[in-house]
Coordinates of C-alpha atoms and ligand atoms in Angstrom, one line a residue:
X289 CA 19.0 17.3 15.8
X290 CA 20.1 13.9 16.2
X291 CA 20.4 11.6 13.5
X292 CA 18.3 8.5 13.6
X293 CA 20.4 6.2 10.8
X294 CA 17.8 3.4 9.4
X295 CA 19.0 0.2 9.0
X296 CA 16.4 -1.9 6.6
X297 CA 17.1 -5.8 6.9
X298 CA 13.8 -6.3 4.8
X299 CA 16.1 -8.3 2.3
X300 CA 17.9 -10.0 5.0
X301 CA 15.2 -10.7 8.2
X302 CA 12.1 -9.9 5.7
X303 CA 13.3 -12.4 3.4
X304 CA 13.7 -15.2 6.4
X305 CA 9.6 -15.4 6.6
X306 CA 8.2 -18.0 5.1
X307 CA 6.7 -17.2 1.6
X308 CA 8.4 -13.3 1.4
X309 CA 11.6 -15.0 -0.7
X310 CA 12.3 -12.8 -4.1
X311 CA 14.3 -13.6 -7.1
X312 CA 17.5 -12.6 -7.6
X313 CA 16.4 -9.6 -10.3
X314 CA 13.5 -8.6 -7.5
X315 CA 16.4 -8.6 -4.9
X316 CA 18.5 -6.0 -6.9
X317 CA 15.3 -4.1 -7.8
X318 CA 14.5 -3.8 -3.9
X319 CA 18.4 -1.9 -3.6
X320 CA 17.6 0.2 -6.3
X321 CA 14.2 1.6 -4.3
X322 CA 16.5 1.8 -0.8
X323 CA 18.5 3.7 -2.5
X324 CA 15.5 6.1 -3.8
X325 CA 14.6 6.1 0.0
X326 CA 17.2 6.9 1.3
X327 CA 17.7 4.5 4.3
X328 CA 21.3 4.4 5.7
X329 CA 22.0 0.6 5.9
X330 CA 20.8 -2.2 3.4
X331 CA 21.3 -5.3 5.3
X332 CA 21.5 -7.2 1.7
X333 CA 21.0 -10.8 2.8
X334 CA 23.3 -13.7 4.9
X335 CA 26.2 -14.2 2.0
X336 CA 27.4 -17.5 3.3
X337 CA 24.0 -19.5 3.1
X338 CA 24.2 -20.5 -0.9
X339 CA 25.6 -19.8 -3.8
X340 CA 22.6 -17.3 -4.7
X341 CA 22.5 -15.2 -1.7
X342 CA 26.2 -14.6 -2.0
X343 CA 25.6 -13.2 -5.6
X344 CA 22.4 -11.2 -4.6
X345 CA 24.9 -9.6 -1.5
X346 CA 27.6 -9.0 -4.2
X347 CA 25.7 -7.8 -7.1
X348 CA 24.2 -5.1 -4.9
X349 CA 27.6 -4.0 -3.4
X350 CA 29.0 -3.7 -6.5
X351 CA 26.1 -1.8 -8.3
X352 CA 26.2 0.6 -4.9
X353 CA 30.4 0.9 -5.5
X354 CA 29.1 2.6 -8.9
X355 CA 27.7 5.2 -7.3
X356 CA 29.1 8.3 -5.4
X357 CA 26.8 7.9 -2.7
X358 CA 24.3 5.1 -1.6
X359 CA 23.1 3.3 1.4
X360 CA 26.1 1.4 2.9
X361 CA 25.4 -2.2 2.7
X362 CA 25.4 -5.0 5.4
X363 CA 25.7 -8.7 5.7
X364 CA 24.7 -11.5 8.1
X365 CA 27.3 -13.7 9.2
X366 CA 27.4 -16.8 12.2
X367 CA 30.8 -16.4 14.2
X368 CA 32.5 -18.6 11.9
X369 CA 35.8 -17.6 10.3
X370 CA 35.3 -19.3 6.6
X371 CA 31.6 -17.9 6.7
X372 CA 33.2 -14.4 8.0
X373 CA 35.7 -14.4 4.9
X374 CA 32.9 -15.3 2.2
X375 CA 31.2 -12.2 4.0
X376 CA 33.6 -9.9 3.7
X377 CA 34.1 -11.2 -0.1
X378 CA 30.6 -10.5 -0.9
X379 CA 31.1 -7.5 0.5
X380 CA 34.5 -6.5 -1.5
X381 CA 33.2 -4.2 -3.9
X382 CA 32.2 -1.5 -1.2
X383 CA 35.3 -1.7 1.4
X384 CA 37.4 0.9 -0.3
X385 CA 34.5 3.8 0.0
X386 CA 34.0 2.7 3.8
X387 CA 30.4 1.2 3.2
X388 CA 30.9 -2.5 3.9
X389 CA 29.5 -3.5 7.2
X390 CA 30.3 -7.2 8.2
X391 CA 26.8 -8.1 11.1
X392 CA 27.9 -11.3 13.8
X393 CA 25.4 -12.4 16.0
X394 CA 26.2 -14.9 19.2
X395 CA 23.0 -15.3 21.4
X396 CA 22.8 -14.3 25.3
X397 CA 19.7 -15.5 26.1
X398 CA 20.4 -18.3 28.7
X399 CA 18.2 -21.2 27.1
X400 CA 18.9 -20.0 23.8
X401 CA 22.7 -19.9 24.0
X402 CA 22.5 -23.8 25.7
X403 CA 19.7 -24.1 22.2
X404 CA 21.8 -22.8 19.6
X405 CA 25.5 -23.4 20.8
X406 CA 25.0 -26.7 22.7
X407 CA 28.6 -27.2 25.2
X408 CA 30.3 -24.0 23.4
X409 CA 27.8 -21.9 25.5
X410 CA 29.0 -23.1 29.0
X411 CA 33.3 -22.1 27.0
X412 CA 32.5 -18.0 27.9
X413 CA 36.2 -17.3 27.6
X414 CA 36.4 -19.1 24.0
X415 CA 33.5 -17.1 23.1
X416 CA 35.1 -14.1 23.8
X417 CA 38.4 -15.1 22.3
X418 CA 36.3 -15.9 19.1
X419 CA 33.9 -12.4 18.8
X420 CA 37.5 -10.4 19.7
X421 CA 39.4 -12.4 16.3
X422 CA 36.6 -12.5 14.1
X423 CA 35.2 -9.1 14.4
X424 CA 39.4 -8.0 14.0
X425 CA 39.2 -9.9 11.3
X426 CA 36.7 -8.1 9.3
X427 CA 37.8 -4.9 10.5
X428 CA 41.5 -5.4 9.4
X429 CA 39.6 -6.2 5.7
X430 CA 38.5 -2.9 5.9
X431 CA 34.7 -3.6 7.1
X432 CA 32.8 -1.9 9.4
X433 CA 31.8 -4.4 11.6
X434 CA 28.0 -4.3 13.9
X435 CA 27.9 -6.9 16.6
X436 CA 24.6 -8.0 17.8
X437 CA 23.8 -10.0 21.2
X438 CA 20.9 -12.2 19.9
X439 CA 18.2 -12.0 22.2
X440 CA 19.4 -9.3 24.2
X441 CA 16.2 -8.3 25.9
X442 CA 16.1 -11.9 27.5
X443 CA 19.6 -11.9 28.7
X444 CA 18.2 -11.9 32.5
X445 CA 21.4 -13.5 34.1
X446 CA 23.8 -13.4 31.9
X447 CA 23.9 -9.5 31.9
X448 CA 27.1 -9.2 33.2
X449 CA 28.4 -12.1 30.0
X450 CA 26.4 -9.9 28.0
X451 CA 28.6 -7.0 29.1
X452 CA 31.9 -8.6 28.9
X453 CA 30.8 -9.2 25.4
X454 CA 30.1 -5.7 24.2
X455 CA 33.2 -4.8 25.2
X456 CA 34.8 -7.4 23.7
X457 CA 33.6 -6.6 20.5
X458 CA 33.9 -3.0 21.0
X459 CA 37.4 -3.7 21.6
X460 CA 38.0 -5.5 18.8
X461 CA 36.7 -2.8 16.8
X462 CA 32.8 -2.8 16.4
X463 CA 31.7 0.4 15.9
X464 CA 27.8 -0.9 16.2
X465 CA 26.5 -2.5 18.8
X466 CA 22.6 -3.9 18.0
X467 CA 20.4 -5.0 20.9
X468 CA 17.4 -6.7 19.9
X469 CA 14.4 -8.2 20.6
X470 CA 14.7 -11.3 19.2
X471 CA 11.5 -12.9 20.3
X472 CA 9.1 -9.6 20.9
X473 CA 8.4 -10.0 24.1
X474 CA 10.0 -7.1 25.6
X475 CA 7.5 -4.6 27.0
X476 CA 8.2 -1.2 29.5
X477 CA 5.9 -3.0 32.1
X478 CA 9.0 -5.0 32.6
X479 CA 10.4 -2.0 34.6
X480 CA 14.0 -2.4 35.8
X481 CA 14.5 -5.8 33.2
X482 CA 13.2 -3.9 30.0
X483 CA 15.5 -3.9 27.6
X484 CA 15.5 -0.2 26.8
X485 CA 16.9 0.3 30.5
X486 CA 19.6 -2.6 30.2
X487 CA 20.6 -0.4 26.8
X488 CA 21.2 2.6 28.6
X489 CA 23.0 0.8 31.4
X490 CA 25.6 -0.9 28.8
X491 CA 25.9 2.6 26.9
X492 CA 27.2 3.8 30.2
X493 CA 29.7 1.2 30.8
X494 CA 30.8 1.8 27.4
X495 CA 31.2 5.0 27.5
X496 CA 33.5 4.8 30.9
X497 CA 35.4 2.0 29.7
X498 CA 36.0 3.3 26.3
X499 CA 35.6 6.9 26.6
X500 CA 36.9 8.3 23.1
X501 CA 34.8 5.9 20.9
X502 CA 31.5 7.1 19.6
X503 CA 29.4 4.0 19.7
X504 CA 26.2 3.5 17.0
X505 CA 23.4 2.3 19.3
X506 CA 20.9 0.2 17.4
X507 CA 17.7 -1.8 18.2
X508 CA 16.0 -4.1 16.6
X509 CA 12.9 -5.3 17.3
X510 CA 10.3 -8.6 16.5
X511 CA 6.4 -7.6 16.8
X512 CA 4.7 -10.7 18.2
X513 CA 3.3 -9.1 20.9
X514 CA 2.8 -6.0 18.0
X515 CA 5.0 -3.7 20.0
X516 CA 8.4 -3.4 17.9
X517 CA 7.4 -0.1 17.0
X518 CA 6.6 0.9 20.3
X519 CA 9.9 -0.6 21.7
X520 CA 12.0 0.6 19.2
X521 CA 10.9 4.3 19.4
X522 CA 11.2 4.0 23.3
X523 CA 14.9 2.8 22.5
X524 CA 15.9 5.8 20.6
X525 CA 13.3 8.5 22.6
X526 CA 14.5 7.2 26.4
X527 CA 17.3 5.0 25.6
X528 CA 20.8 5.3 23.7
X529 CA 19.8 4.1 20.3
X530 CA 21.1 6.1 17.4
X531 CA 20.0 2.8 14.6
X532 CA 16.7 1.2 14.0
X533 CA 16.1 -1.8 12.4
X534 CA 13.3 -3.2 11.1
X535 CA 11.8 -4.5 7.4
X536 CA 9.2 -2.3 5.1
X537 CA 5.6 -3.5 5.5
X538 CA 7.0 -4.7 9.1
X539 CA 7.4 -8.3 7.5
X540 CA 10.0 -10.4 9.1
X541 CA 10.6 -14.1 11.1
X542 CA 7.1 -15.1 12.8
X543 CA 4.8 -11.6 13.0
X544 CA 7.6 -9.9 11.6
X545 CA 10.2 -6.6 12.4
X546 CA 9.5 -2.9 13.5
X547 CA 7.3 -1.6 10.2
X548 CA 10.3 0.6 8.8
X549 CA 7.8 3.6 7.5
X550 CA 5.9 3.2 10.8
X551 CA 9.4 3.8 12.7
X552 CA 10.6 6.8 9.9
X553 CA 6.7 8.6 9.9
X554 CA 7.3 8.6 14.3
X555 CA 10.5 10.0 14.3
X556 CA 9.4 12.8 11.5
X557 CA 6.4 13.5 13.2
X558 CA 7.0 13.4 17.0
X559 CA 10.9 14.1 16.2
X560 CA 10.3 17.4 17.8
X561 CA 8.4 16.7 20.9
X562 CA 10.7 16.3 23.6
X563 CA 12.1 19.3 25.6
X564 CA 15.9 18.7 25.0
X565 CA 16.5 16.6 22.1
X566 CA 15.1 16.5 18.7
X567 CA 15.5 13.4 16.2
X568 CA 15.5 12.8 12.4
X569 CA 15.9 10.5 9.8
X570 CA 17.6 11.3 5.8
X571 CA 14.6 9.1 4.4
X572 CA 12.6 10.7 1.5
X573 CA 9.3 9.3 3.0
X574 CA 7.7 10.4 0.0
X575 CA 9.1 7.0 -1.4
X576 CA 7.6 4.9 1.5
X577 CA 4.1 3.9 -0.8
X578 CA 6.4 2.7 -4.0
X579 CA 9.0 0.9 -1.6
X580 CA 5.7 -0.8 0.6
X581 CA 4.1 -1.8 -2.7
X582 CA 6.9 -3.4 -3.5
X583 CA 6.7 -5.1 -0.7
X584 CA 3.4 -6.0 -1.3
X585 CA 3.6 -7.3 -4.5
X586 CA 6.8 -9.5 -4.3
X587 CA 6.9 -10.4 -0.6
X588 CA 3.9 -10.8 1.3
X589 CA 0.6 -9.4 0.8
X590 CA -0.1 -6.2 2.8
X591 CA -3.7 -5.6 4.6
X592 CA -5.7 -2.7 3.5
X593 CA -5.8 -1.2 6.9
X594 CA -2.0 -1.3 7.7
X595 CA -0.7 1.9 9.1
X596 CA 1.1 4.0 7.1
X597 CA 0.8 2.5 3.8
X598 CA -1.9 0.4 3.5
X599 CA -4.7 1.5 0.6
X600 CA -7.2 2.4 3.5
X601 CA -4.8 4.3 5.3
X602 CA -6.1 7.5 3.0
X603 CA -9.3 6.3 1.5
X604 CA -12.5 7.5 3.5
X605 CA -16.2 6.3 3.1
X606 CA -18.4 7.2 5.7
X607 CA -21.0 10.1 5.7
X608 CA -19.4 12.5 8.6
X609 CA -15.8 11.9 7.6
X610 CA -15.9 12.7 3.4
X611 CA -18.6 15.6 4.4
X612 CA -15.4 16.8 6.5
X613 CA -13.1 16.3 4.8
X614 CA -14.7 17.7 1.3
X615 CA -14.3 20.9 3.0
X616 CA -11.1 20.3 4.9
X617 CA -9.1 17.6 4.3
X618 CA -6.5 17.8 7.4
X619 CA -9.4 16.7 9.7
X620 CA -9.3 12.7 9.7
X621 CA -5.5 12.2 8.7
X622 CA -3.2 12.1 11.1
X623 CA -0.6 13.6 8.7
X624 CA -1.0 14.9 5.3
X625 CA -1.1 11.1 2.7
X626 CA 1.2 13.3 0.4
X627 CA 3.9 13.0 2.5
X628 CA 4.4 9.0 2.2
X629 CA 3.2 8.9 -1.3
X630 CA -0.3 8.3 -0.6
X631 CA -3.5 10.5 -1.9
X632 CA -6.8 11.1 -0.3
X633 CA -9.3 8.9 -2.0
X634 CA -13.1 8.0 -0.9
X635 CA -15.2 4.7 -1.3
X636 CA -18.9 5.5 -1.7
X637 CA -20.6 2.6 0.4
X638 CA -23.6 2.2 2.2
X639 CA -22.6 4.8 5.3
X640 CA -21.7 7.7 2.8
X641 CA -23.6 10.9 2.6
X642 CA -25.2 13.1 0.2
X643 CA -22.1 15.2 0.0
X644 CA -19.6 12.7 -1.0
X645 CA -22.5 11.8 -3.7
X646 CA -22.9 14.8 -5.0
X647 CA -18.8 15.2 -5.2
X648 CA -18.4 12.1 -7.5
X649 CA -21.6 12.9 -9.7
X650 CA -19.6 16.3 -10.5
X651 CA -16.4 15.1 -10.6
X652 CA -17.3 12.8 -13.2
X653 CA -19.3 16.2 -15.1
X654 CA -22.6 15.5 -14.3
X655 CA -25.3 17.8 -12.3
X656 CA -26.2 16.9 -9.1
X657 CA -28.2 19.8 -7.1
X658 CA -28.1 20.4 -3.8
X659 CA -32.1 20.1 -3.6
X660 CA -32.3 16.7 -5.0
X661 CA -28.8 15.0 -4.0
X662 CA -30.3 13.3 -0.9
X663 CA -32.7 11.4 -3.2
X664 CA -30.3 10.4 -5.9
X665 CA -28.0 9.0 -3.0
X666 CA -30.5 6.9 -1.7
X667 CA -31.6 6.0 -5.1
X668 CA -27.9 4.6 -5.7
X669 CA -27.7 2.9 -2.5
X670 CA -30.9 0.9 -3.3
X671 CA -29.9 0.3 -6.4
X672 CA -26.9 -1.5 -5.7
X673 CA -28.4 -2.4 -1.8
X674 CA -26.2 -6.3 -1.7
X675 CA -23.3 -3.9 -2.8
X676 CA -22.2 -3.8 0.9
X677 CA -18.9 -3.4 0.3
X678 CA -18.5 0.0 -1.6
X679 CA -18.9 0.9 -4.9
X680 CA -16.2 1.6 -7.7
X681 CA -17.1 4.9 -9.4
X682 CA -18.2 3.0 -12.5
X683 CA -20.9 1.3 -10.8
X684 CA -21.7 4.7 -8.7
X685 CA -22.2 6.3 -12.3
X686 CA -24.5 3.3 -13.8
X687 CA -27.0 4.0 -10.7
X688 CA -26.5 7.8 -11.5
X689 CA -27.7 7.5 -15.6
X690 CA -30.0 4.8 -14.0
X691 CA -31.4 7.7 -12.1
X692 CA -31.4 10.1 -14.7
X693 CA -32.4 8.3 -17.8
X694 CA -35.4 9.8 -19.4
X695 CA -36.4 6.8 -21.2
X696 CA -37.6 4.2 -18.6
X697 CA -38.7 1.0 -20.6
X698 CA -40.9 -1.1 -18.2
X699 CA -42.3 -3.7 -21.2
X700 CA -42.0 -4.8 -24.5
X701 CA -43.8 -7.2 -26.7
X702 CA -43.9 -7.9 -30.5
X703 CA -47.0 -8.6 -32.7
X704 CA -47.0 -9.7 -36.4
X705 CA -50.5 -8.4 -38.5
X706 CA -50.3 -10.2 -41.8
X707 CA -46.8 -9.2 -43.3
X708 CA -46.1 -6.1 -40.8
X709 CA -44.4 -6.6 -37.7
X710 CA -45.6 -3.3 -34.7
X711 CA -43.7 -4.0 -31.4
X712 CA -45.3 -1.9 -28.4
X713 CA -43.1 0.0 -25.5
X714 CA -44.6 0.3 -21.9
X715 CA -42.1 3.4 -20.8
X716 CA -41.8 6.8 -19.0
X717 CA -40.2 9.6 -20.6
X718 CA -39.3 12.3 -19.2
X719 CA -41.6 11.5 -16.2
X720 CA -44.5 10.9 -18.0
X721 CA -45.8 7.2 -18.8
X722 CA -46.2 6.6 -22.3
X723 CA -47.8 3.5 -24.6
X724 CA -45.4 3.7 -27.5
X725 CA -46.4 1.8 -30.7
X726 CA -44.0 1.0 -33.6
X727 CA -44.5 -0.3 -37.0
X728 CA -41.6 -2.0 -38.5
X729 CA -41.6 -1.2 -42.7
X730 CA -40.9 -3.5 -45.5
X731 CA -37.7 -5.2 -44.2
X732 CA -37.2 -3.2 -41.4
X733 CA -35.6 -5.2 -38.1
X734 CA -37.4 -3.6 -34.6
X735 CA -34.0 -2.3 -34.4
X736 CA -34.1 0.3 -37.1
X737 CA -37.5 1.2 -36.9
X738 CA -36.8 2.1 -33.0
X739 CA -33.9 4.2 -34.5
X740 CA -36.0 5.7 -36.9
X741 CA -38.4 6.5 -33.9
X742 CA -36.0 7.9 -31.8
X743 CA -34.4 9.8 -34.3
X744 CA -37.5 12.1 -35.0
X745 CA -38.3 12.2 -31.5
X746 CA -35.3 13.7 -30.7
X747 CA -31.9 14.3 -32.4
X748 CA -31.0 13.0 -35.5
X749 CA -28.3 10.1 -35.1
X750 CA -26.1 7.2 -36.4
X751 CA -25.4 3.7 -35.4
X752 CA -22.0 3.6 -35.5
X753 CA -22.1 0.0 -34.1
X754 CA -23.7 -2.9 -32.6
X755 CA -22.4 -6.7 -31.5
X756 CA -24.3 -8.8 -29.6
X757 CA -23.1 -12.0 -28.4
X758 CA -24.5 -14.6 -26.3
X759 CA -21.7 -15.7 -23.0
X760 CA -23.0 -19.4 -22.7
X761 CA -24.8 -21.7 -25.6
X762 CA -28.0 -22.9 -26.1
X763 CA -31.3 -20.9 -26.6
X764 CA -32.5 -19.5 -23.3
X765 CA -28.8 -17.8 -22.8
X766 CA -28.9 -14.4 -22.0
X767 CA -28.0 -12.4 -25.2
X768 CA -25.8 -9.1 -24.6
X769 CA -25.7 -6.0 -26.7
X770 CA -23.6 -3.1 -26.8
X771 CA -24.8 -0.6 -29.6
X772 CA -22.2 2.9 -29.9
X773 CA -24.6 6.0 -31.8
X774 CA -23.3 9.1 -33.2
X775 CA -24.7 12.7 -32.5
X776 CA -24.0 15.9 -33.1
X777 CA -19.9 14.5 -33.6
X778 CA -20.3 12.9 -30.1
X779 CA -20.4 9.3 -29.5
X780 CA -22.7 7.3 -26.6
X781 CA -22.5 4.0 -26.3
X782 CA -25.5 1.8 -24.6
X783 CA -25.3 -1.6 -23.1
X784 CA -27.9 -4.5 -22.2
X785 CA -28.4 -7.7 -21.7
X786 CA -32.0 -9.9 -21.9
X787 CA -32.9 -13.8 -22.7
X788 CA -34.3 -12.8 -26.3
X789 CA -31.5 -11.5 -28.8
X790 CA -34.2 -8.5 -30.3
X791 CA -35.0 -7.3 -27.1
X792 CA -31.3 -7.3 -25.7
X793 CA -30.6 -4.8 -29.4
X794 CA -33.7 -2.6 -28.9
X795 CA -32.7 -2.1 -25.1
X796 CA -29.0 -1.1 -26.1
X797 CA -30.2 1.2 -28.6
X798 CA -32.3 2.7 -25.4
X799 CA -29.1 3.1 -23.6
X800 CA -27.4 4.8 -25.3
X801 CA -30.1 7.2 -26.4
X802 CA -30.4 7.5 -22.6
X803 CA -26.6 8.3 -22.3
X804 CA -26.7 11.0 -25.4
X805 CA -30.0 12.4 -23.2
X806 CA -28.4 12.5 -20.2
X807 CA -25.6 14.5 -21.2
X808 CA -27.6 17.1 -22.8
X809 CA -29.9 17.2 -20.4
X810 CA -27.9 16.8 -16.9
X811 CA -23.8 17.2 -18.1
X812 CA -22.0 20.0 -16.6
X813 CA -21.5 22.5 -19.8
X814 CA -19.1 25.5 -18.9
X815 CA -17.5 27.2 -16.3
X816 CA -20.9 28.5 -14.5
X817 CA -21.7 25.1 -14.5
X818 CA -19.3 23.4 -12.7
X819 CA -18.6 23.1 -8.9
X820 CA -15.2 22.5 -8.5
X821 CA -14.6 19.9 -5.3
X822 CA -12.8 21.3 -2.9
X823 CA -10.1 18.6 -1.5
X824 CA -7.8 21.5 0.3
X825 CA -4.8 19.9 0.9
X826 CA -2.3 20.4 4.2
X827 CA 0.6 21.3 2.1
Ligands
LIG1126 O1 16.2 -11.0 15.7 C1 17.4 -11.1 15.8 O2 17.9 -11.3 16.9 C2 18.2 -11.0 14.6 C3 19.7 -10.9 14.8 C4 20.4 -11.7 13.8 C5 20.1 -9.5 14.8 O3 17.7 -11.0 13.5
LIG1127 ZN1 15.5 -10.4 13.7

């Protein structure tokens, strides 16, 4: 088994994207959920850009010093000496347990080197002189120390500087040596000028040249062609590379790094697929959905369908795929959710079956029979028919007791004869259509006489309460009731809503008799009763 180490820079490159900047407080919270995951590195942030990102590098070295064992922490740093001492300062608190790593960058990309350096680029041999003191610098501090040739997979000429420069800095003690893709554009069509293959040509070289030094291969890859992960996983499956880097959530500078969980979920689940070699990372990936939503939440938003992670990534809706995976979950998951944090879930929306329906009607403890579950799904998809989007199971259960409620009011009108007040009920009950007439007594409101009415009818109950309230003023404003009975010890509680206040009360009261009828009539009772869903789970 060889061990992939993951090197998360979501604090450091994540934190370089416009709009993914945390506080200081979310910054430590972040280290505290690498820890839980288990990654290798935490690249913690560039020390030497303010004030604040020093203190955010420091405070989580010395919170990781605390502990007996933690991720080892690493910090950016240009290839200049006073910003390489304030790096290795941040980094104090973790030297003496060997877990400081000092990162220097130079570029190699032709254009980029003339971009960023200006003359120094055409000074090679000052270069050189420079990566060899500063990276002994660091390492005489006690640092690890992981150089990275910016832009390495567009070195094109300047290969052989680009070698002269690993060696360099392996000379001076580097023990890491990162080769990444700065601006995503490497891609294995590129055949003898990918990247990948350049890697495995300078692993070679530095193997020969320095033949008892075990060198940490890393790669690190951008995504604006949205290959990083593919790149990065050809780096450690056909090239040298022992490190990945990339950010959670894949965020990073422009369309971001390699997606860490996408790169730790490959390696644990094609690990074992090649012939000779197996690979494997320490990461607890049943943290990935807590560290992603994290993510999420204080760095930039995450899109429902990302890989992985995202809330989709589990949650089925259509007909053939819940039918499936009612009766066997393993079917339309490429790995079992559990294993990342995540839980099968389904949507009921407009392409969802009888099945599924039937599922949520008895989850929530009502009866839905196999005979008649065709028709009470369509009734709920015409019901809420603009609801294109999917239901939430509230509103799935509304249609449900809209279904099943054996009082269906279709009009009501009020009639004073002298001093006594009737009010008349166009309805169905039970099925059959009914011309119900009520007399209001002495100072009865509508209200209590239709209590009184359903009372005998049925079961005996209370009003335990009732508010109305009207949401905008004036007097054609729709009034809304909510109106909670009692029976038998068990409470129901109905809700309406209609332009005239009375009518708004007496259709509450309706409601909830509904609800009370509903369960005696249609809720799942005992044991016999119940159909148990069967969501059987991989693991
Ligand atoms: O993308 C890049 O080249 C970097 C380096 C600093 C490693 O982030
Ligand atoms: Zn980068």
């Amino acid at each position: 088994m060889k061990h992939i180490k993951i090197f998360d820079t979501t604090l450091r490159d994540g934190q370089q994207c416009p709009g993914a900047g945390m506080s200081y407080t979310k910054n430590i919270e972040y280290a505290q959920l690498a820890s839980q995951i288990n990654i290798d590195i935490l690249e913690a942030g560039f020390p030497s850009a303010s004030a604040e990102d020093f203190k955010i590098v420091n405070q989580i070295a010395k919170m990781y010093a605390q502990k007996t064992s933690s991720p080892k922490v690493a910090a950016l740093s240009q290839l200049r000496e006073d910003q390489v001492k304030q790096t290795i300062d941040a980094l104090q608190p973790l030297i003496p347990s060997d877990r400081a790593i000092l990162h220097v960058y130079l570029p190699v990309a032709p254009e980029l080197m003339q971009a960023s350096l200006g003359n120094y680029a055409n000074n090679k041999t000052q270069i050189l002189a420079d990566v060899s003191q500063m990276i002994q610098m660091a390492v005489a501090a006690g640092c690890e120390v992981e150089f990275s040739p910016e832009a390495y997979s567009q070195m094109a000429e300047n290969f052989d500087f680009t070698t002269e420069l690993i060696s360099t800095a392996v000379a001076a003690g580097a023990t890491t040596i990162n080769c990444p893709d700065t601006i995503g554009r490497a891609c294995y069509l590129q055949g003898d000028d990918y990247f990948v293959n350049h890697m495995n040509i300078h692993a070679d070289i530095i193997k020969s040249r320095f033949p008892s030094r075990e060198i940490n291969w890393s790669v690190h890859c951008h995504n604006d062609f949205g290959l990083a992960l593919d790149n990065s996983m050809r780096a450690v499956f056909s090239g040298p590379a022992t490190q990945v880097e990339g950010c959670f959530n894949g965020i990073g500078e422009r369309a971001g790094n390699a997606a860490l969980e996408q790169c730790i979920m490959y390696i644990k689940t094609f690990g074992n697929s090649q012939p000779n070699e197996s690979f494997q990372t320490q990461c607890r990936t049943r943290h990935i959905r807590k560290i992603s939503d994290f993510v999420s939440q204080h760095m930039l938003d995450r899109q429902p369908h990302w890989p992985i992670s995202g809330d989709n990534a589990a949650k089925h809706s259509s007909g053939g795929h819940t039918n499936a995976i009612l009766k066997n979950s393993h079917v339309y998951q490429p790995f079992p959710p559990r294993e990342v944090g995540q839980s099968i879930s389904f949507v009921f929306g407009p392409l969802s079956g009888s099945n599924h329906a039937q599922s949520i009607i008895r989850k929530h403890g009502f009866v839905c029979e196999n005979h008649e579950r065709q028709t009470i799904m369509q009734f709920i998809k015409d019901f809420h028919k603009n609801r294109r989007k999917g239901l939430t199971d509230e509103e799935f259960m509304q249609a449900y007791f809209a279904y099943r409620s054996p009082i269906k009011v279709s009009a009501i009108s009020f009639e004073t004869f002298y001093d006594e007040k009737h009010f008349a009920m166009q309805a169905q009950v039970f099925g059959a259509d009914e011309q119900i007439d009520i007399v209001c007594k002495d100072s009865d409101t509508a209200t209590t006489a239709l209590h009184r009415f359903l009372s005998e009818r049925f079961e005996p109950f209370k009003i335990q309460s009732y508010r109305s309230e009207s949401k905008e003023p004036g007097r054609h404003a729709d009034a809304y009731a909510t109106i909670s009975i009692a029976v038998n010890d068990e409470f129901y509680r109905g809700k309406a809503h209609d332009h005239d206040i009375e009518s708004a009360a007496l259709k509450a009261l309706i409601d909830a008799c509904n609800q009370y009828l509903i369960a005696e009539n249609y809720g799942i009772k005992n044991e016999q009763d119940d159909y148990p869903i069967q969501v059987g789970m991989r693991d």
